[in-house]
Each structure stands twice: as C-alpha cells, then as structure tokens.
Short mmCIF file of N, CA and C and ligand atoms in Angstrom, two decimals:
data_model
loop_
_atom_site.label_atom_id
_atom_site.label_comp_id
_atom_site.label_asym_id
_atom_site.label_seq_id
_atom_site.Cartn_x
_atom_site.Cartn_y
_atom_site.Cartn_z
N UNK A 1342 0.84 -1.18 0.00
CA UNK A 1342 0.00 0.00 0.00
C UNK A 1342 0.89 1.24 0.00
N UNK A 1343 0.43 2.17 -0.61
CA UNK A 1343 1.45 3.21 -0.30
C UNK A 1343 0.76 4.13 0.69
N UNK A 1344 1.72 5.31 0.28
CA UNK A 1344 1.62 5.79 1.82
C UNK A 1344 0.89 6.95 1.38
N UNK A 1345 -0.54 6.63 2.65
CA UNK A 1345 -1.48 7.81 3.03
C UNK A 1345 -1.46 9.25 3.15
N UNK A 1346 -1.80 10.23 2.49
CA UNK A 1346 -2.09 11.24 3.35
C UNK A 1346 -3.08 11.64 4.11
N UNK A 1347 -3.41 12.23 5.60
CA UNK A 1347 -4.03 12.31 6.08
C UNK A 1347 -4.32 13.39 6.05
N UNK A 1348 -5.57 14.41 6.65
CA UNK A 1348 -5.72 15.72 7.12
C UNK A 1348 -5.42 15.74 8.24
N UNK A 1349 -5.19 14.74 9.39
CA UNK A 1349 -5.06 15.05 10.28
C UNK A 1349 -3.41 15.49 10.89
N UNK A 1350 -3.33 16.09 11.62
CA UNK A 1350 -1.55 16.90 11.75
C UNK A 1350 -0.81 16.42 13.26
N UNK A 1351 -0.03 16.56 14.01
CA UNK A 1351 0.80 16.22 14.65
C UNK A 1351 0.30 16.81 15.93
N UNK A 1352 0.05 16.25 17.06
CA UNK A 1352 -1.03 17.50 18.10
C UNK A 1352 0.67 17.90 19.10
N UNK A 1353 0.34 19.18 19.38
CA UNK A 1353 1.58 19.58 19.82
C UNK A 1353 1.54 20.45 21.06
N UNK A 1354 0.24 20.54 21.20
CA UNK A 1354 0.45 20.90 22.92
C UNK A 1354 0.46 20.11 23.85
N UNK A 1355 0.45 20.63 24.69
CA UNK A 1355 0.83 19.25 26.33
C UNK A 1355 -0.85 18.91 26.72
N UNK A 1356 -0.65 17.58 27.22
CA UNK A 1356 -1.90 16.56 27.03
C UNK A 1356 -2.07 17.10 29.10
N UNK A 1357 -3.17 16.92 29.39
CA UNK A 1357 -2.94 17.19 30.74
C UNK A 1357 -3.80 15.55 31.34
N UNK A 1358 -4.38 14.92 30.14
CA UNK A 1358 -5.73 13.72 30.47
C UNK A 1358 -5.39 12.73 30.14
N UNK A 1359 -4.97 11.76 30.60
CA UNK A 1359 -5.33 9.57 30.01
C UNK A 1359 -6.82 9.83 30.35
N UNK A 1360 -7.27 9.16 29.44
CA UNK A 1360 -8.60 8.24 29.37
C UNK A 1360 -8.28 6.80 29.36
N UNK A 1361 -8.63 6.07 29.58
CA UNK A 1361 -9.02 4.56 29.94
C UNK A 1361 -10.43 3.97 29.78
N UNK A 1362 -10.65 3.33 28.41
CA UNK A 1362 -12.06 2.41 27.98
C UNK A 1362 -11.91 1.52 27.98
N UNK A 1363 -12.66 0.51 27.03
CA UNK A 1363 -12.77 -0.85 26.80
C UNK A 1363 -12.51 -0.97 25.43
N UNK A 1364 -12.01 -1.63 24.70
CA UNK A 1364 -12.19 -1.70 23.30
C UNK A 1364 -13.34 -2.11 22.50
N UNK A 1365 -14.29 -2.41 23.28
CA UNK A 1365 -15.75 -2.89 22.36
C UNK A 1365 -15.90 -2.31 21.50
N UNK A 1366 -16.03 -2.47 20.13
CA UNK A 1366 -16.07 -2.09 18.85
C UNK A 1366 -17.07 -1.18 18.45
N UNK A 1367 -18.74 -1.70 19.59
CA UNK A 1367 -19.82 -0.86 19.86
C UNK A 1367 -19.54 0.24 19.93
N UNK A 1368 -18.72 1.39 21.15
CA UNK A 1368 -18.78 1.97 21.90
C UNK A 1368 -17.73 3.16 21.06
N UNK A 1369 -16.83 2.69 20.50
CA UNK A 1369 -15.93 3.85 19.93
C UNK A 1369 -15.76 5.19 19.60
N UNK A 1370 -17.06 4.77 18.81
CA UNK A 1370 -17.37 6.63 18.48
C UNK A 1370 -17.98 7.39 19.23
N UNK A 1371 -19.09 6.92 20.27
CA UNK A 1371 -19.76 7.14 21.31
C UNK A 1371 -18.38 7.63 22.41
N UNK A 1372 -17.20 6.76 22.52
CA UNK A 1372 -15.97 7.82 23.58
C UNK A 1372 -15.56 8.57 23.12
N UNK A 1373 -15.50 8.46 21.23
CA UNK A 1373 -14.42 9.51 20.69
C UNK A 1373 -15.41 10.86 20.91
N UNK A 1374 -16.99 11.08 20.88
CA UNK A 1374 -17.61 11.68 20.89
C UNK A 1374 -17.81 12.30 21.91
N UNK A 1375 -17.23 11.42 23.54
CA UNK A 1375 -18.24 12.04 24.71
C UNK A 1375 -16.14 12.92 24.84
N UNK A 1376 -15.37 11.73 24.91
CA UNK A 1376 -14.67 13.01 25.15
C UNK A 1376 -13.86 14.19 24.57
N UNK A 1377 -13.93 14.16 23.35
CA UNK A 1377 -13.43 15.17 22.24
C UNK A 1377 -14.60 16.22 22.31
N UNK A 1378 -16.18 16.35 22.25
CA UNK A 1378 -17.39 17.21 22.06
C UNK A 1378 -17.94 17.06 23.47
N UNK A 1379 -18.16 16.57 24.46
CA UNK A 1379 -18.75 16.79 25.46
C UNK A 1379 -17.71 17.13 26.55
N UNK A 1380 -16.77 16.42 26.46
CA UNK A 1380 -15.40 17.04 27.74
C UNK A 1380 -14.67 17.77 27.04
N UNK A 1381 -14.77 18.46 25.69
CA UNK A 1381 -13.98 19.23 25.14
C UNK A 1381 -12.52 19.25 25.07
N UNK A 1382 -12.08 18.12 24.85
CA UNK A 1382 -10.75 17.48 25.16
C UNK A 1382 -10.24 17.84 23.71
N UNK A 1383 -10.93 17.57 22.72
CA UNK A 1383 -9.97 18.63 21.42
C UNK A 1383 -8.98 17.27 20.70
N UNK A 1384 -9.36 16.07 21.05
CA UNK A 1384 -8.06 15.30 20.78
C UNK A 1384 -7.08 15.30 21.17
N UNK A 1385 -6.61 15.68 22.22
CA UNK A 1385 -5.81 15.93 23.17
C UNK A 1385 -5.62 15.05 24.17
N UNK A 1386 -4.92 13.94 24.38
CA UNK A 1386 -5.46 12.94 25.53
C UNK A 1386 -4.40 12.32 25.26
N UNK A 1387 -3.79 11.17 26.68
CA UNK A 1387 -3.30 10.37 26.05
C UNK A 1387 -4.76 8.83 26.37
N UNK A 1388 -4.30 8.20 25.93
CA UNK A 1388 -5.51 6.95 25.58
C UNK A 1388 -4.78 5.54 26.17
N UNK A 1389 -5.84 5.03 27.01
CA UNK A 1389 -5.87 3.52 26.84
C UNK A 1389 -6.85 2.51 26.49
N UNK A 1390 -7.02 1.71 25.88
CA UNK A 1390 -8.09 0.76 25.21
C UNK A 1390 -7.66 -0.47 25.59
N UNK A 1391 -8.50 -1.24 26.36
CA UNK A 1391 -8.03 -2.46 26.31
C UNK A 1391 -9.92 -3.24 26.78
N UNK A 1392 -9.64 -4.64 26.73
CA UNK A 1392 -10.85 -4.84 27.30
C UNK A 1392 -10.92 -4.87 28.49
N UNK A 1393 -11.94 -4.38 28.96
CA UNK A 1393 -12.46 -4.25 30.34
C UNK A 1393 -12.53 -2.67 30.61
N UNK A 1394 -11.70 -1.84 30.07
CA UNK A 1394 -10.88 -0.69 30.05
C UNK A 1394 -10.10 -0.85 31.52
N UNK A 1395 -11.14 0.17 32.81
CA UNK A 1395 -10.33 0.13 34.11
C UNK A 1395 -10.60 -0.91 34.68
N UNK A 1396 -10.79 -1.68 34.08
CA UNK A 1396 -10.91 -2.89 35.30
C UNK A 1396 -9.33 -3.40 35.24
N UNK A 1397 -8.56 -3.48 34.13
CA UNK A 1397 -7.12 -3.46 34.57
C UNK A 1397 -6.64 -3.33 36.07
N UNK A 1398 -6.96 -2.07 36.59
CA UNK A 1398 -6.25 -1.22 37.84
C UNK A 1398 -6.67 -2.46 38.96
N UNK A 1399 -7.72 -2.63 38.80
CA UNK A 1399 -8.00 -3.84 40.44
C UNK A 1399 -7.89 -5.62 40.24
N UNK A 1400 -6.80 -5.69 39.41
CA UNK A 1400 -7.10 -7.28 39.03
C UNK A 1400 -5.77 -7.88 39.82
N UNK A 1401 -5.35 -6.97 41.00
CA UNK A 1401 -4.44 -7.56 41.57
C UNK A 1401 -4.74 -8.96 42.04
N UNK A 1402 -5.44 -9.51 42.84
CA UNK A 1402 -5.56 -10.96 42.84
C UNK A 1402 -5.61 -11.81 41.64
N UNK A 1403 -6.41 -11.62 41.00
CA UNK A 1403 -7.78 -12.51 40.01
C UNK A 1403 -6.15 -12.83 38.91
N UNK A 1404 -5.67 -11.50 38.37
CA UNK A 1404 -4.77 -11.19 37.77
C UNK A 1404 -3.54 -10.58 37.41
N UNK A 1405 -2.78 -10.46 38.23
CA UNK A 1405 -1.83 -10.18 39.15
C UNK A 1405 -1.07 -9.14 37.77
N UNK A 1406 -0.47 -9.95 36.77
CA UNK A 1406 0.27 -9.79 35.55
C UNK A 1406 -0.19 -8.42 34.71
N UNK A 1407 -1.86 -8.96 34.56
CA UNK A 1407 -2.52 -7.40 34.08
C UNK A 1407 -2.49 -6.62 34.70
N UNK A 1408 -2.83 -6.93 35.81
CA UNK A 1408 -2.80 -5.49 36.98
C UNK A 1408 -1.35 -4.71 36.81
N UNK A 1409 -0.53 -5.60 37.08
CA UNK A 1409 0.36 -4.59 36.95
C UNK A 1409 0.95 -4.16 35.31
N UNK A 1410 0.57 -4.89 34.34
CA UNK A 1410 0.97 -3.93 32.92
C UNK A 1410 -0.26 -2.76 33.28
N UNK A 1411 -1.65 -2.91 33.76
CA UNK A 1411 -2.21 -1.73 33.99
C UNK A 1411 -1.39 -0.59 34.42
N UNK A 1412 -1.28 -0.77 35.92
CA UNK A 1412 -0.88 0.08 36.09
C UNK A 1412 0.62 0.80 35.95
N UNK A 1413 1.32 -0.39 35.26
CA UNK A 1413 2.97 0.22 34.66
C UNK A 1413 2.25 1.29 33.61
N UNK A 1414 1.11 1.15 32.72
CA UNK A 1414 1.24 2.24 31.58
C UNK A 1414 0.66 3.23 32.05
N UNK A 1415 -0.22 3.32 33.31
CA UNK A 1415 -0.75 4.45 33.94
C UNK A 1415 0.07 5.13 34.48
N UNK A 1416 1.43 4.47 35.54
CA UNK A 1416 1.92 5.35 35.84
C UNK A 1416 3.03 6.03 34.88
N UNK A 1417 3.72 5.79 33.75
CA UNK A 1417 4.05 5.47 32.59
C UNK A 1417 3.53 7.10 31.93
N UNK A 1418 2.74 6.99 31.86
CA UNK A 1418 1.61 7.75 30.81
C UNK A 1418 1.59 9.48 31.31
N UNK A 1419 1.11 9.25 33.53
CA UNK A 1419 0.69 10.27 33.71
C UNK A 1419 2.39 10.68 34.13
N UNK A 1420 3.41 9.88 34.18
CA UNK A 1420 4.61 10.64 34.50
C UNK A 1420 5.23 11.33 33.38
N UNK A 1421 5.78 10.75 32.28
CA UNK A 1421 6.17 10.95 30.81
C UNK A 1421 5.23 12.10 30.56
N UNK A 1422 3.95 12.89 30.74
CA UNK A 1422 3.31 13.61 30.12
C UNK A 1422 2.54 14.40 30.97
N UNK A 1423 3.20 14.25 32.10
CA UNK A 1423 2.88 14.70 33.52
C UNK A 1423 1.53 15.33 33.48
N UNK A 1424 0.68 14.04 33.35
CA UNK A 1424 -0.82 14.43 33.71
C UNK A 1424 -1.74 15.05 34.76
N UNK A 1425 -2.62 15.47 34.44
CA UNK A 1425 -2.79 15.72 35.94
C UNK A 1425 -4.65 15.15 35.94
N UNK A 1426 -5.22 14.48 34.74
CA UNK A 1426 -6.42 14.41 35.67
C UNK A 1426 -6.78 12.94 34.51
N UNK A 1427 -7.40 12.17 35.45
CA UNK A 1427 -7.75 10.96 34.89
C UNK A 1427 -9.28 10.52 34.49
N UNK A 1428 -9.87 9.93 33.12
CA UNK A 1428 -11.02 9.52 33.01
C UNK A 1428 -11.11 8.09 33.32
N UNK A 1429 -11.95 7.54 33.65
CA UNK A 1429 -12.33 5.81 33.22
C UNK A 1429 -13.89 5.78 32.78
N UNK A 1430 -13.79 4.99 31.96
CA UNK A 1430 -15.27 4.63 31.38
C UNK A 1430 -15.37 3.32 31.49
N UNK A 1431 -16.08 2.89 32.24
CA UNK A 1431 -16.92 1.35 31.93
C UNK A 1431 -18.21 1.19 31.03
N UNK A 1432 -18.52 0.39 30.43
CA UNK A 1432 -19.62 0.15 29.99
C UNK A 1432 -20.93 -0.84 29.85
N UNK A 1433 -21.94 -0.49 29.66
CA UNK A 1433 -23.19 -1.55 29.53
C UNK A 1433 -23.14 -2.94 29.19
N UNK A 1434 -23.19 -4.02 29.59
CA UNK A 1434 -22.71 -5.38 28.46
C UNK A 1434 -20.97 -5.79 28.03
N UNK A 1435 -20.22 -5.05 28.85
CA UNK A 1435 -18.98 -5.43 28.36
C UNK A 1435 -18.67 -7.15 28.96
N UNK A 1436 -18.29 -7.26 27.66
CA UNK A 1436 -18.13 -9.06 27.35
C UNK A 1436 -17.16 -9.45 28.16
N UNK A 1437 -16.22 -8.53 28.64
CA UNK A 1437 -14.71 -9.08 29.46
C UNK A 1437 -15.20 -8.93 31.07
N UNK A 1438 -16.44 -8.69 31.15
CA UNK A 1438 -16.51 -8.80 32.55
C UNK A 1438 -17.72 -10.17 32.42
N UNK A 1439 -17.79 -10.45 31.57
CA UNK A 1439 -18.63 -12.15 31.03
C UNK A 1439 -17.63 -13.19 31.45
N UNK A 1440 -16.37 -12.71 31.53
CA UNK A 1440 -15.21 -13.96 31.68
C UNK A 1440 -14.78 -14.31 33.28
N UNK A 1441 -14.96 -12.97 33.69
CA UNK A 1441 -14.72 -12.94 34.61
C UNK A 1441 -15.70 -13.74 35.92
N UNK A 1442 -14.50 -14.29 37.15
CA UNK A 1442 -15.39 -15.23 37.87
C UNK A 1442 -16.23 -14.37 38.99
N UNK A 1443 -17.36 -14.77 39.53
CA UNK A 1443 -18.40 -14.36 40.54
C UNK A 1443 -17.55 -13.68 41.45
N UNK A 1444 -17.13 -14.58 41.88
CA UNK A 1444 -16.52 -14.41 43.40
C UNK A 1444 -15.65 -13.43 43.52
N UNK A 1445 -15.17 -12.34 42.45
CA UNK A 1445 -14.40 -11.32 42.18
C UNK A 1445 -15.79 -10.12 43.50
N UNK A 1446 -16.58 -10.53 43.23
CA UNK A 1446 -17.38 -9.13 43.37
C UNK A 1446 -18.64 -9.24 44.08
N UNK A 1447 -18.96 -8.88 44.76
CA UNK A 1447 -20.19 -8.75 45.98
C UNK A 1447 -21.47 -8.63 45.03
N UNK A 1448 -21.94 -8.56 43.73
CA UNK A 1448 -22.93 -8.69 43.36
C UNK A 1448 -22.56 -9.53 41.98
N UNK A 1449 -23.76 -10.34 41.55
CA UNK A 1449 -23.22 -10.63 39.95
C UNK A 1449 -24.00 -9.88 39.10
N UNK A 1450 -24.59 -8.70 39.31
CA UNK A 1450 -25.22 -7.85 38.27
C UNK A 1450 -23.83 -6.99 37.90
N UNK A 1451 -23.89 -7.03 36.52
CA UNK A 1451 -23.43 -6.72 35.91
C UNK A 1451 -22.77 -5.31 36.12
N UNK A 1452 -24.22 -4.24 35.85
CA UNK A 1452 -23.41 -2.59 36.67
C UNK A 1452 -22.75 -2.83 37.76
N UNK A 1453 -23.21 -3.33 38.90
CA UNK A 1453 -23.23 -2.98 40.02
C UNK A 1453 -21.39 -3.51 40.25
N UNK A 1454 -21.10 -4.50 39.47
CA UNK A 1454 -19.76 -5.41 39.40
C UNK A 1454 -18.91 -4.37 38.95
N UNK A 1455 -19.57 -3.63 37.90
CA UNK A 1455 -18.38 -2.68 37.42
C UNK A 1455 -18.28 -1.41 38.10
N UNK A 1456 -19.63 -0.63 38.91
CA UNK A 1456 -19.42 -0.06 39.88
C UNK A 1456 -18.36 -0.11 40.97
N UNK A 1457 -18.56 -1.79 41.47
CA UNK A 1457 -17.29 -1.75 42.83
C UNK A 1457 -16.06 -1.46 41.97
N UNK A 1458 -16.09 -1.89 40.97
CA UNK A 1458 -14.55 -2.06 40.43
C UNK A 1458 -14.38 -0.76 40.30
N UNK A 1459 -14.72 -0.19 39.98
CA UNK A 1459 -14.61 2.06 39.57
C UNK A 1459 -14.42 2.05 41.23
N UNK A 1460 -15.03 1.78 42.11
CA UNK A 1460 -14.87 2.28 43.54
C UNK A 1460 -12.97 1.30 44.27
N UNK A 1461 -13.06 0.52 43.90
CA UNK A 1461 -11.48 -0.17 43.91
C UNK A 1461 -10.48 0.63 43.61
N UNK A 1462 -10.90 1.12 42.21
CA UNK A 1462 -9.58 1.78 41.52
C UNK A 1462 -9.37 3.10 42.22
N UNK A 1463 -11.01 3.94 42.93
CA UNK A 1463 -11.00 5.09 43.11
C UNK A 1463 -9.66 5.28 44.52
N UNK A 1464 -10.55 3.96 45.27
CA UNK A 1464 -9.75 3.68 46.61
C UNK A 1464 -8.01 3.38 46.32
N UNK A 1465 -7.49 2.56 45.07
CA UNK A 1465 -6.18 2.76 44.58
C UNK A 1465 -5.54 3.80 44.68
N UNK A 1466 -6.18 4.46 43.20
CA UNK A 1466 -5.83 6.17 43.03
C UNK A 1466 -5.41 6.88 43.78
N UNK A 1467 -6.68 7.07 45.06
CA UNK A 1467 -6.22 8.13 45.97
C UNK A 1467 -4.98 7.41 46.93
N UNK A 1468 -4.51 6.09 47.10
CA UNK A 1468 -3.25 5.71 48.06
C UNK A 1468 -2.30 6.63 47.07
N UNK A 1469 -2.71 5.98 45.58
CA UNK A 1469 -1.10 5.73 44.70
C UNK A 1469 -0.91 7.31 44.15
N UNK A 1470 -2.13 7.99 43.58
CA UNK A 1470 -2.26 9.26 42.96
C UNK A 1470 -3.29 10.10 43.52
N UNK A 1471 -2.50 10.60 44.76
CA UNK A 1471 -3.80 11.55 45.28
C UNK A 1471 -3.65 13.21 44.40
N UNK A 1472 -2.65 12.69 43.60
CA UNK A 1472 -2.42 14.27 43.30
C UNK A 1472 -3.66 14.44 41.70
N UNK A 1473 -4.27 13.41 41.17
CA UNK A 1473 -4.88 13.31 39.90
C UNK A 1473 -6.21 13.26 40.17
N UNK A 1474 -7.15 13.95 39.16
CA UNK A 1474 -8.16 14.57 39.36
C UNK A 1474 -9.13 13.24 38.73
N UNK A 1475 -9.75 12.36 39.47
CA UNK A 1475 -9.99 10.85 38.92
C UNK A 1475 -11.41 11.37 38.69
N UNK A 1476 -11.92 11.07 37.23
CA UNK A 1476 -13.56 10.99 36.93
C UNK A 1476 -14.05 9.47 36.37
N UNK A 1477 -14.92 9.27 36.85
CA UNK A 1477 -15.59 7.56 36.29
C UNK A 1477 -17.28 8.09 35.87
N UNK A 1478 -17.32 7.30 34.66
CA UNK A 1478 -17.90 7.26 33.82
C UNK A 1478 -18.88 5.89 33.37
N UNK A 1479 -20.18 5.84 33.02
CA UNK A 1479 -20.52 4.50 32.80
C UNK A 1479 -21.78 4.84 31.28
N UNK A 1480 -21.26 4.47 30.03
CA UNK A 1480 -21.85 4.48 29.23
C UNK A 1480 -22.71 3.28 29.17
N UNK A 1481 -23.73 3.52 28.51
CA UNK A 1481 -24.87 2.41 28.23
C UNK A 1481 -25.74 3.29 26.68
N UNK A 1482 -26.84 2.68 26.46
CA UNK A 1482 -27.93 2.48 25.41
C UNK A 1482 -29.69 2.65 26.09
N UNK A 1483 -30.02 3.20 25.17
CA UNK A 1483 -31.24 3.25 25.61
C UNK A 1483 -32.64 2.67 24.35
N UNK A 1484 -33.60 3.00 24.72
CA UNK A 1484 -34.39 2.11 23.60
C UNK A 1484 -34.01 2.20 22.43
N UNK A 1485 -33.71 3.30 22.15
CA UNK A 1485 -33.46 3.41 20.31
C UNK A 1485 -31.73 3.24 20.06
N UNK A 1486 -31.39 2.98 20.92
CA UNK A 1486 -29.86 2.63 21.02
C UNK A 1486 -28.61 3.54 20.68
N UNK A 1487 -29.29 4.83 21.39
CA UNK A 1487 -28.36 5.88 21.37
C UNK A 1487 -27.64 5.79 22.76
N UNK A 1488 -26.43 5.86 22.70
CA UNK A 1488 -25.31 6.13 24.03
C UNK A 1488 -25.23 7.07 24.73
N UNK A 1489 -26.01 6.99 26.21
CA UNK A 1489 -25.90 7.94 27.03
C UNK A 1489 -24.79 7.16 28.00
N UNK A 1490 -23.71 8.31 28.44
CA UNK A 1490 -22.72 8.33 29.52
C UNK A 1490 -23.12 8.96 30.93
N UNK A 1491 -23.03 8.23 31.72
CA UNK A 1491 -23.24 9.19 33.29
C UNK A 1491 -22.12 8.90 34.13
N UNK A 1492 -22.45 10.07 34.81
CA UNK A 1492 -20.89 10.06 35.88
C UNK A 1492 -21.30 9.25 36.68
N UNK A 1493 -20.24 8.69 37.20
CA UNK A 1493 -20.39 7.48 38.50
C UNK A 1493 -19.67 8.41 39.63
N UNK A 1494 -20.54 8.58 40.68
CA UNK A 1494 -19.93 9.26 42.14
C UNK A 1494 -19.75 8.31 43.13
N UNK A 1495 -19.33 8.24 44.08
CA UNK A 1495 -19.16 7.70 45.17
C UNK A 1495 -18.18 6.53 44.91
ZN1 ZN B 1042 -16.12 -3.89 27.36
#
C-alpha cells in the first residue's frame, strides 16, 4: 500500500488527560464523541483501550500480571506527560466482565460489578495518585440505542 495522506496533523500541545475504555467495537465513536465534544478534550489525551478498560487497575488478585501492565502504563503515561487528571469509562454489556469469575465481586449484576470495580480503583488512586483529578464514567444504550454516559460518584 502506499503511503497515506491524512488531514489530520501532529497535536503539539501538552496533554494534561489519560482516558481509559474498553475496546468494544460498539462503543468507539460514542468515547471519541463524549470526550473530544462533550469534555472538550480537542483530541488531546493520552488513551488507553483495552478490554475491560479500568478494570485493569483492580485485578491484583484474580490477575496479578494485568494489573500490573495496567498500572505500569498508567503510571508510565501520567509521568512521561505529567498528567494531571484521569477519566475511566466502563460500559453496559462489556463481554470481558462475562469472563470474569463471581466471586471477584459482591454482586453478579453486571453494573453494580463494574461499579465496585470504579470504587477499587477510586480507593487505589487516591493511596497511589492523590495528586490526579480521577472521573468515572458508565456508558450504556437506551431504547433506540443511542449512548448515554453518566458520571459514577461515590
Ligand atoms: Zn467492554
């Protein structure tokens, strides 16, 4: 193949945000959308995609190995580009928390599983990075299968 030109150009100011999703194929444009036009992030970010997205950060038991490539590229990411404020998004139906065993989590409903896990990482964060401004996020679908995102508190 030869080689592409793009419109798109080289981003050259300083990133101050990682985001952290899931890779579900569903959901893509729905993050590129909530945080480029709704958090006004501009393309500006640095990014992680993986499945589960943050569920990486708390798989110290279950998964000892991921947990820590998790959090080697987090801390990785916000040092190298000296971040200062963090997203996570979980989402509706994500298949990588289908693999995952019961006994990880005080409920087997589905939100509520990925809830504790956002509340794990939150409880992480603040030991490991009290200095980063942590927001959690939980996209889903609604009847006509448009993607609404809501903040997750507590
Ligand atoms: Zn997923």
């Amino acid at each position: 193949m030869p080689s592409v030109q793009l419109s798109s150009s080289l981003q050259r100011a300083d990133a101050e945000v990682l985001a952290i999703h899931c890779s579900d194929h569903r959901f893509q444009a729905a993050f590129y959308e909530f945080l480029n036009l709704k958090l006004d992030l501009n393309e500006n970010y640095d990014l992680l995609v993986l499945p589960g997205g943050p569920q990486c950060l708390t798989l110290v038991e279950y998964l000892p190995k991921f947990s820590w490539a998790g959090w080697k590229w987090l801390r990785y990411q916000v040092e190298a580009h000296d971040l200062k404020r963090l997203i996570l998004i979980q989402h509706q139906d994500c298949g990588w928390y289908k693999e995952l065993p019961f006994h990880l989590h005080a409920s087997s409903e589905p939100r509520l599983r990925q809830e504790e896990d956002l509340r794990r990482a939150r409880a992480a964060l603040a030991k490991e990075r009290p200095d980063l401004r942590v927001e959690f996020y939980y996209a889903g679908w609604d009847a006509s299968e448009r993607i609404t995102i809501d903040e997750v508190s507590g």
